[in-house]
Structure formats: structure tokens, C-alpha cells
Coordinates of C-alpha atoms in Angstrom, one line a residue:
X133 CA 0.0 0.0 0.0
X134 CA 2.8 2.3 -1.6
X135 CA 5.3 1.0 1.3
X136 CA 8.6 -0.8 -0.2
X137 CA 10.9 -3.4 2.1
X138 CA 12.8 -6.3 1.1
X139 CA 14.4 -8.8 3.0
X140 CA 17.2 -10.9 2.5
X141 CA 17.7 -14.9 3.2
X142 CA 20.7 -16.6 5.1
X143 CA 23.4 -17.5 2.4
X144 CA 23.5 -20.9 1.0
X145 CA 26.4 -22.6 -0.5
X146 CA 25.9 -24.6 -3.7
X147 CA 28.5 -26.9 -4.9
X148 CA 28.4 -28.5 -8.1
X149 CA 30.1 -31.6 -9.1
X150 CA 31.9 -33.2 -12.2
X151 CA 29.7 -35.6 -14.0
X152 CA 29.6 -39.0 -12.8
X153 CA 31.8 -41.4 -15.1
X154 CA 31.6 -45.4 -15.2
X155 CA 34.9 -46.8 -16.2
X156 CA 36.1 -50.4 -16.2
X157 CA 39.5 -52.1 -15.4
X158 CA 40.7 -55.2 -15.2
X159 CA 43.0 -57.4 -12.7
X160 CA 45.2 -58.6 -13.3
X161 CA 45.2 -58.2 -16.9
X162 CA 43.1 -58.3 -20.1
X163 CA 45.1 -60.7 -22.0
X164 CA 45.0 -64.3 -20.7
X165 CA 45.2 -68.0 -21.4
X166 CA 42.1 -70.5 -20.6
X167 CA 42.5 -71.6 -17.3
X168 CA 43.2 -68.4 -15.8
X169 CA 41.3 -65.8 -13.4
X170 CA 40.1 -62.6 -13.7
X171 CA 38.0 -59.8 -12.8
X172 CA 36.2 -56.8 -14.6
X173 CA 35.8 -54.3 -11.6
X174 CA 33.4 -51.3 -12.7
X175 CA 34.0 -47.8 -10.9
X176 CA 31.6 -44.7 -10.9
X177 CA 33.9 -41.5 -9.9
X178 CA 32.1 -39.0 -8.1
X179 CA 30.6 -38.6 -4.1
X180 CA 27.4 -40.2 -5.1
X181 CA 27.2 -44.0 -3.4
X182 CA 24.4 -46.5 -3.7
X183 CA 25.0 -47.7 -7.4
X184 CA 23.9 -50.6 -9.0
X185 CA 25.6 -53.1 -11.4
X186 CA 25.1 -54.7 -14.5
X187 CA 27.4 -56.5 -17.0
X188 CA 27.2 -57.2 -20.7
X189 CA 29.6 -59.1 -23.2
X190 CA 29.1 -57.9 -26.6
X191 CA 25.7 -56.0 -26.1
X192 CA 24.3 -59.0 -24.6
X193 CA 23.2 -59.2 -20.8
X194 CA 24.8 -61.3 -18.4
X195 CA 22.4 -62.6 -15.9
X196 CA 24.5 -64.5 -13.3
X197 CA 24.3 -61.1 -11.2
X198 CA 25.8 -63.1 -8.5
X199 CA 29.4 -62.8 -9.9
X200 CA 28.4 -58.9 -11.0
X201 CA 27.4 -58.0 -7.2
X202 CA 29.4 -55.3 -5.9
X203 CA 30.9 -53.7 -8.7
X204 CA 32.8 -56.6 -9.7
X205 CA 32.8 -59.6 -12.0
X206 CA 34.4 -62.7 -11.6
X207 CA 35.6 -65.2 -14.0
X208 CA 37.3 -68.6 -12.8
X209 CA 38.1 -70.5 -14.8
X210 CA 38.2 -68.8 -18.1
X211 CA 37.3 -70.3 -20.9
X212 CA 37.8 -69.5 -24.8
X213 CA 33.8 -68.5 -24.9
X214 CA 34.3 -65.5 -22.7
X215 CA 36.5 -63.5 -24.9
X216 CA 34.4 -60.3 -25.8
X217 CA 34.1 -56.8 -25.5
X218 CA 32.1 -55.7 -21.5
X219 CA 30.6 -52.8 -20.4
X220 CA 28.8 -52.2 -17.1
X221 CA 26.0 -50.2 -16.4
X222 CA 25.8 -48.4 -13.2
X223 CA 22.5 -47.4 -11.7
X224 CA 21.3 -45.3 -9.2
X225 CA 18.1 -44.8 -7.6
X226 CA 14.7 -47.0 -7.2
X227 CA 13.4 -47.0 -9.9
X228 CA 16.7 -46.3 -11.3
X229 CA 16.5 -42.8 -12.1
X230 CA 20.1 -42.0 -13.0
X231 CA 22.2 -44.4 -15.3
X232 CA 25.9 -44.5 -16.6
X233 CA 27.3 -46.7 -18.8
X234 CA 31.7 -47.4 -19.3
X235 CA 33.7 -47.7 -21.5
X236 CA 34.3 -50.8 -23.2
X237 CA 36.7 -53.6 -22.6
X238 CA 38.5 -56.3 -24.0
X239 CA 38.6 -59.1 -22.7
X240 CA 41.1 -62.1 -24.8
X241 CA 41.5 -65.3 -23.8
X242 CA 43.6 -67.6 -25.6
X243 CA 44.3 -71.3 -26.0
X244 CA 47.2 -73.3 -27.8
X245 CA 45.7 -73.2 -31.1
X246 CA 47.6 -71.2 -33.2
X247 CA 48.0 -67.4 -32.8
X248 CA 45.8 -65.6 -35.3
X249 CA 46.2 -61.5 -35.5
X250 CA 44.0 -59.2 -36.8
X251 CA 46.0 -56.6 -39.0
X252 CA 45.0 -53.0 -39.4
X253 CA 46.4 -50.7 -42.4
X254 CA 47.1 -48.0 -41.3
X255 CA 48.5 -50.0 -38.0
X256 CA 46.9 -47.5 -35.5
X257 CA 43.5 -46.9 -33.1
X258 CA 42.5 -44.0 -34.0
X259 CA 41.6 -42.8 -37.7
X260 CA 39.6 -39.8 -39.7
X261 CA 36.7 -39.9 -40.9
X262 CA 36.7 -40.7 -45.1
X263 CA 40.0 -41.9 -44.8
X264 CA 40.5 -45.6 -46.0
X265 CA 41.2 -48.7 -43.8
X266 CA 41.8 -52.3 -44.3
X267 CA 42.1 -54.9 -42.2
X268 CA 42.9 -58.8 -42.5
X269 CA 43.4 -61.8 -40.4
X270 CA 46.7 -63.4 -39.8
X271 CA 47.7 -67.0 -38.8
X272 CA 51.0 -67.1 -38.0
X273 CA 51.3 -71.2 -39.2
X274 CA 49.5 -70.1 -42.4
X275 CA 49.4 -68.0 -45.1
X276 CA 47.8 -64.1 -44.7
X277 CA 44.4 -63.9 -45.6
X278 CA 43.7 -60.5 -46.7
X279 CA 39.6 -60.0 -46.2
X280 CA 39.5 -57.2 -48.7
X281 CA 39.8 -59.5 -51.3
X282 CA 37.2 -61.4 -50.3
X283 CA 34.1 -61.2 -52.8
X284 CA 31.3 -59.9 -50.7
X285 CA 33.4 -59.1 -47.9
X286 CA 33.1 -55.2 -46.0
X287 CA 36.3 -55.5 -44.2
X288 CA 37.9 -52.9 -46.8
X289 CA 36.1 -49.8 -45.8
X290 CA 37.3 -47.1 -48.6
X291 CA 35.8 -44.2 -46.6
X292 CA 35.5 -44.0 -42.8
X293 CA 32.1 -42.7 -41.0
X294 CA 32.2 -42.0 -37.3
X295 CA 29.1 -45.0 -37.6
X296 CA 32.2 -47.1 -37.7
X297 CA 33.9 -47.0 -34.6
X298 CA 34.2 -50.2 -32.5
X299 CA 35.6 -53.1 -31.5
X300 CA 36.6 -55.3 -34.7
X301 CA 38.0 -59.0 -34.5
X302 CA 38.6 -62.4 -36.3
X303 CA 36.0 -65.1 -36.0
X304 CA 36.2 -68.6 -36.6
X305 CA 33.6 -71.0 -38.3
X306 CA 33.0 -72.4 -34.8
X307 CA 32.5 -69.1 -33.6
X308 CA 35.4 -68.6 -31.4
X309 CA 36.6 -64.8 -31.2
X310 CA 40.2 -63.8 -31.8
X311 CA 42.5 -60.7 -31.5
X312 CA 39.7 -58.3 -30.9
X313 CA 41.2 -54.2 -31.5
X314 CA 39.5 -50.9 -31.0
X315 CA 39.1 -48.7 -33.6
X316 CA 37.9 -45.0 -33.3
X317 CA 36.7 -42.4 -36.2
X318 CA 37.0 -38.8 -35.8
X319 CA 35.4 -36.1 -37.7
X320 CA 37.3 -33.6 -36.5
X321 CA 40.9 -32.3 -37.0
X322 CA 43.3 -34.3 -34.7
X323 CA 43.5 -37.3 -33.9
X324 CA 46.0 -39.9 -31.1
X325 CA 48.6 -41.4 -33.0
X326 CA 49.0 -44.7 -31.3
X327 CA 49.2 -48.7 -32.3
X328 CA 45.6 -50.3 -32.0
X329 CA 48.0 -53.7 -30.7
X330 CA 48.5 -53.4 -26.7
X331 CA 51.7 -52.5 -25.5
X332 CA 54.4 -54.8 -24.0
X333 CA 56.0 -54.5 -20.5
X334 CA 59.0 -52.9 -20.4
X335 CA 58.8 -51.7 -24.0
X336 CA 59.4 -47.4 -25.2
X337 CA 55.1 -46.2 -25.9
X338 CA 55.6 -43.1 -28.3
X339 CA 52.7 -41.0 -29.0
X340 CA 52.1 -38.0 -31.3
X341 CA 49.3 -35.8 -32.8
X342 CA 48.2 -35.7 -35.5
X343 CA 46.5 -33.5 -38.2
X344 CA 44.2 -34.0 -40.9
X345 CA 45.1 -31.4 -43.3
X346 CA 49.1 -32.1 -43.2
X347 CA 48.8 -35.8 -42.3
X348 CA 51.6 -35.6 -40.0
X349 CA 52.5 -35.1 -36.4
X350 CA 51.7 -31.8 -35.0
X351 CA 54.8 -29.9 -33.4
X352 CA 53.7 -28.7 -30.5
X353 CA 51.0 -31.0 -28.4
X354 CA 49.2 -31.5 -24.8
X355 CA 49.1 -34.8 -23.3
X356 CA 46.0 -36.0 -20.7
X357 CA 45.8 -39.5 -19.0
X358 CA 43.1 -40.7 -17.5
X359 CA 41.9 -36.8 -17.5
X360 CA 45.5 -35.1 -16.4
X361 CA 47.6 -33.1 -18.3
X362 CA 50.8 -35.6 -18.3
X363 CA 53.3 -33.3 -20.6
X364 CA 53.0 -30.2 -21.7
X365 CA 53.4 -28.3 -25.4
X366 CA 56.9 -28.8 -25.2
X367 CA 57.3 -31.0 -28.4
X368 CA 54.5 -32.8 -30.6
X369 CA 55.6 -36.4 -29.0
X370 CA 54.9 -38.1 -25.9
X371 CA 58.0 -41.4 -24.8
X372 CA 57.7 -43.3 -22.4
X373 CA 60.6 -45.3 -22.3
X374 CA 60.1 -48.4 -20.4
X375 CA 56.7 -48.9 -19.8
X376 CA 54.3 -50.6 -17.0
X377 CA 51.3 -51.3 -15.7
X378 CA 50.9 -48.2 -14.1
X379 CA 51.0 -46.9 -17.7
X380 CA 47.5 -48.2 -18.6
X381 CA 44.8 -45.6 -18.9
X382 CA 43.0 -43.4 -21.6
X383 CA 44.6 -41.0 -23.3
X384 CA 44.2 -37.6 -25.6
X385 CA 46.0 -35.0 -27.3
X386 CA 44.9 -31.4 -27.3
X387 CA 46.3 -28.6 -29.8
X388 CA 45.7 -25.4 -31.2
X389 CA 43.7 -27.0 -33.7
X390 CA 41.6 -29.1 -31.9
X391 CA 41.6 -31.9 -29.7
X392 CA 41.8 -35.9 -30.6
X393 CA 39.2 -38.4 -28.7
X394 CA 40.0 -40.5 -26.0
X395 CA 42.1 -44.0 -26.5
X396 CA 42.7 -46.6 -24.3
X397 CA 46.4 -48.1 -24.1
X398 CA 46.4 -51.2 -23.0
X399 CA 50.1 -52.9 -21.4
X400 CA 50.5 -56.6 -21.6
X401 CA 52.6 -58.6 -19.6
X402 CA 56.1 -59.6 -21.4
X403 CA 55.7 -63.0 -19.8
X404 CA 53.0 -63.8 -21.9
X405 CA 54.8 -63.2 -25.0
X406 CA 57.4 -65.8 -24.2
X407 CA 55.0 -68.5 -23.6
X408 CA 53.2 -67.3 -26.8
X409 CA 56.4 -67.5 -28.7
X410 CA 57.4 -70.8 -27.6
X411 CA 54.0 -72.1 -28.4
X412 CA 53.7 -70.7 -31.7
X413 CA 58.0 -72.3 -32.4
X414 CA 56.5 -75.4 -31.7
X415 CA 53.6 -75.5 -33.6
X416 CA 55.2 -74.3 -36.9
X417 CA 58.0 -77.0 -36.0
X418 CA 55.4 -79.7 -35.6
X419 CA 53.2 -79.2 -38.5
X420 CA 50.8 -82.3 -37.7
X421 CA 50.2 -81.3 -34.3
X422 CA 47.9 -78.6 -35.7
X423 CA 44.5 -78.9 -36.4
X424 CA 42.7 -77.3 -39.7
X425 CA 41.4 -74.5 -39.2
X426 CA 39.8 -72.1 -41.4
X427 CA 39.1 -68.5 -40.8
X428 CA 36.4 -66.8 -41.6
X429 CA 36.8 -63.0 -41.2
X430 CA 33.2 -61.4 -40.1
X431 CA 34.3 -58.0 -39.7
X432 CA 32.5 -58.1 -36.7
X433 CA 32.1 -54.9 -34.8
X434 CA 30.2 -54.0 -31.1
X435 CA 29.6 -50.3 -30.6
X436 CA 29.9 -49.1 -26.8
X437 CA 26.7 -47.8 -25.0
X438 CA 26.2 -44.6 -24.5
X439 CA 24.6 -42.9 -21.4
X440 CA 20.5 -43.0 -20.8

């Protein structure tokens, strides 16, 4: 009644938090031989508790929740059939209300057949978008089989869509999964120079950016694992002389002209190379102690998930 006041409330302090991110790691290590243990452990950063779990191998759902509970899944003994590509899904909430989804995982397990290889041209993870890349499966016993010269076959893929990126392996006729790499598209300017193969123990990791218009390294480069800045714009390379476990993690370049996606470097015991090598002396020593076997390369591909 042309009387003015105002009053003011007690101050209230509102903090905001990064995103919540679902990652998965593995222990001890991604790359094993039938028989063996191991265990997919999913992680959700953030202050937020009371999360949920679910698995999947290639897309599909894996029900036996009582080897997911807790974050973790267990697998002991295992076998040839559980070589795939896992996600989890965390969840939060009841109903679940919030949902997260990691990134994807590898998981190879190998027995004493022969070593087959999948072989990408160029040999790296990440590649631009209509750019070319081939790829073909190798038997190290036999002869190369190059898929793009296979009459029907869409292993040769003469210009890259983003649509494209996944995981990529060989595939028997009996179904049985080998060598399984990640391979990223990027429609923008830079992208992670690194091998799409995991890298041994003990062995130099050297990493670059790179550009589309020049097609070569970029001079002067930042480096991030697992989100921190690891080296700065010193030079356009990243060494790491003798590397470890402790090395394993995503990585990404950042430039003046842009900034290359996420790749995941994986570090595989040097142990298990011996006992690879030994194996595969022996086999190509003693031709009739191997069996026939006749690849079949799928081109097979599974997409990661993406969040709700």
C-alpha cells in the first residue's frame, strides 16, 4: 500500500560436481590363457554412493548377477567363450533414475591353437573420418588372408564414417573370437597417433598428434591420462621409455587446432609373450600337431553404450 521493504535470506552454498563417469579395469590383466582368473571391476567417480551393477559381453546381458554384485565380475576358470568386448552399467536410484554406462573392454582369452592376429592398415586406433582402412586376419602357421579381397566381404572400408567406430576382431567358423582391437573415427581435425596392438611391458610407448590437413604429427602438443595433463606443449611427442602397468589408462592430445578423442592403451605382460612365442615355435616345428582351421573373417564390430 505504496510502502517498499525487502528482505534478505541466510546464504546458502551450492556446490556443483563433475559428471559422474563409469569406467572399467581389469585385474590382473586383459590378455590371458584359458584356465586363468580374472576380474572386470566397474568404478563410478564422483561422491554419489548407492549404485547398482550390470554386465554385458558384446551387447548381450549377463544374468548370473551373482558374480556382478558389488561392482565386480568374476571369472574362474576362463574359458575361450568368454573372450568379448564388456561394459557395465551403473544405476542409481529405485526405480533407477540415474544411469551411466563405461567404456568398453576387452577381454582375450587364448588357448594353444595357433596365434591368429587381426591386422589393421594403417597400424593404428584412431583414424579420420573418409579416410580408407583395411584390415585382415593373420595366422601365424599359415598364409595371410587378406579380407578385402574377399568377394562380398566389408572388411575394406574405402571411406570411414564416425558410424564405424568399435571393436573389430577375427571369428572362426565355430564361432570362437580372436585378437579383438579398437578402432575409433574422428570427424574432426586431430586425432591420437598410437598402435591399435597393446603394448608390451618394459617396451618405449611413443605417442604423437596428428592433423588431418598435413597428415603428420603436429609440433607442439598436450598430453591427458586418464583426464590429467601428463606433458606439456613442449614438443608434438609423448615417450615413455620403459613402460608398465601403471602406464595403462586413456589418453588424448589437445592442440591449437583441436583436440583428438579418448584412446585406451592397454600394457600386456612380457611373460605372456614368451610363452606365446614358444608355443607358436612349436607349432610351426610340428606341422601335424595342428588342427585345420579355417578363418572366416566377419568383420565383426560392437559399438559401446552410451549414457540413458
Amino acid at each position: 500500500m505504496g510502502t517498499q521493504s525487502s528482505q534478505r535470506s541466510d546464504a546458502v552454498t551450492l556446490t556443483v560436481s563433475a559428471e559422474a563417469q563409469a569406467a572399467v579395469r581389469v585385474s590382473p590383466q586383459p590378455w590371458l590363457t584359458e584356465g586363468d582368473s580374472v576380474t572386470l571391476i566397474c568404478e563410478v567417480t564422483g561422491h554419489y554412493t548407492g549404485w547398482t551393477f550390470s554386465w554385458f559381453r558384446d551387447d548381450d546381458h549377463l544374468s548370473n548377477s551373482s558374480r556382478g554384485a558389488g561392482g565386480s565380475y568374476t571369472l574362474s576358470p576362463a574359458a575361450l567363450q568368454h573372450t568379448g568386448v564388456y561394459t557395465c552399467r551403473a544405476e542409481r536410484g529405485r526405480p533407477a533414475n540415474y544411469t551411466k554406462y563405461s567404456n568398453t573392454q576387452l577381454l582375450w582369452i587364448t588357448g594353444v591353437s595357433p596365434s591368429v592376429s587381426l591386422v589393421v592398415s594403417p597400424s593404428r586406433s584412431q583414424h579420420f573420418s573418409s579416410d580408407s582402412l583395411s584390415l585382415s586376419c593373420e595366422d601365424q602357421n599359415r598364409n595371410t588372408e587378406d579380407c578385402s579381397k574377399l568377394t562380398g566381404s566389408t572388411c575394406r572400408i574405402d571411406s570411414l564414417n564416425t558410424s564405424d567406430t568399435g571393436v573389430y576382431w577375427c571369428q572362426s567358423e565355430s564361432g570362437e573370437k580372436r585378437h579383438p582391437l579398437n578402432i575409433t573415427v574422428h570427424d574432426g581435425d586431430v586425432i591420437l597417433l598410437s598402435s591399435a596392438d597393446p603394448v608390451i611391458e618394459g617396451d618405449t610407448l611413443t605417442l604423437h598428434c596428428l592433423h588431418r590437413s598435413t597428415n603428420s604429427p603436429i609440433l607442439r602438443a598436450d598430453f591427458y591420462k586418464d583426464g590429467s595433463l601428463v606433458q606439456n606443449q613442449t614438443t608434438g611427442e609423448m615417450n615413455i621409455t620403459t613402460v608398465s602397468k601403471s602406464h595403462e589408462g586413456l589418453y588424448y592430445c589437445k592442440t591449437e587446432r583441436g583436440q583428438s578423442l579418448h584412446s585406451w592403451i592397454s600394457v600386456r605382460g612380457s611373460g605372456q609373450i614368451s610363452v606365446f612365442n614358444i608355443l607358436s615355435f612349436l607349432l610351426a616345428a610340428c606341422p601335424y600337431l595342428l588342427a585345420t582351421v579355417v578363418l572366416l573373417f566377419k568383420c565383426c564390430r560392437a559399438r559401446g553404450k552410451t549414457s540413458d
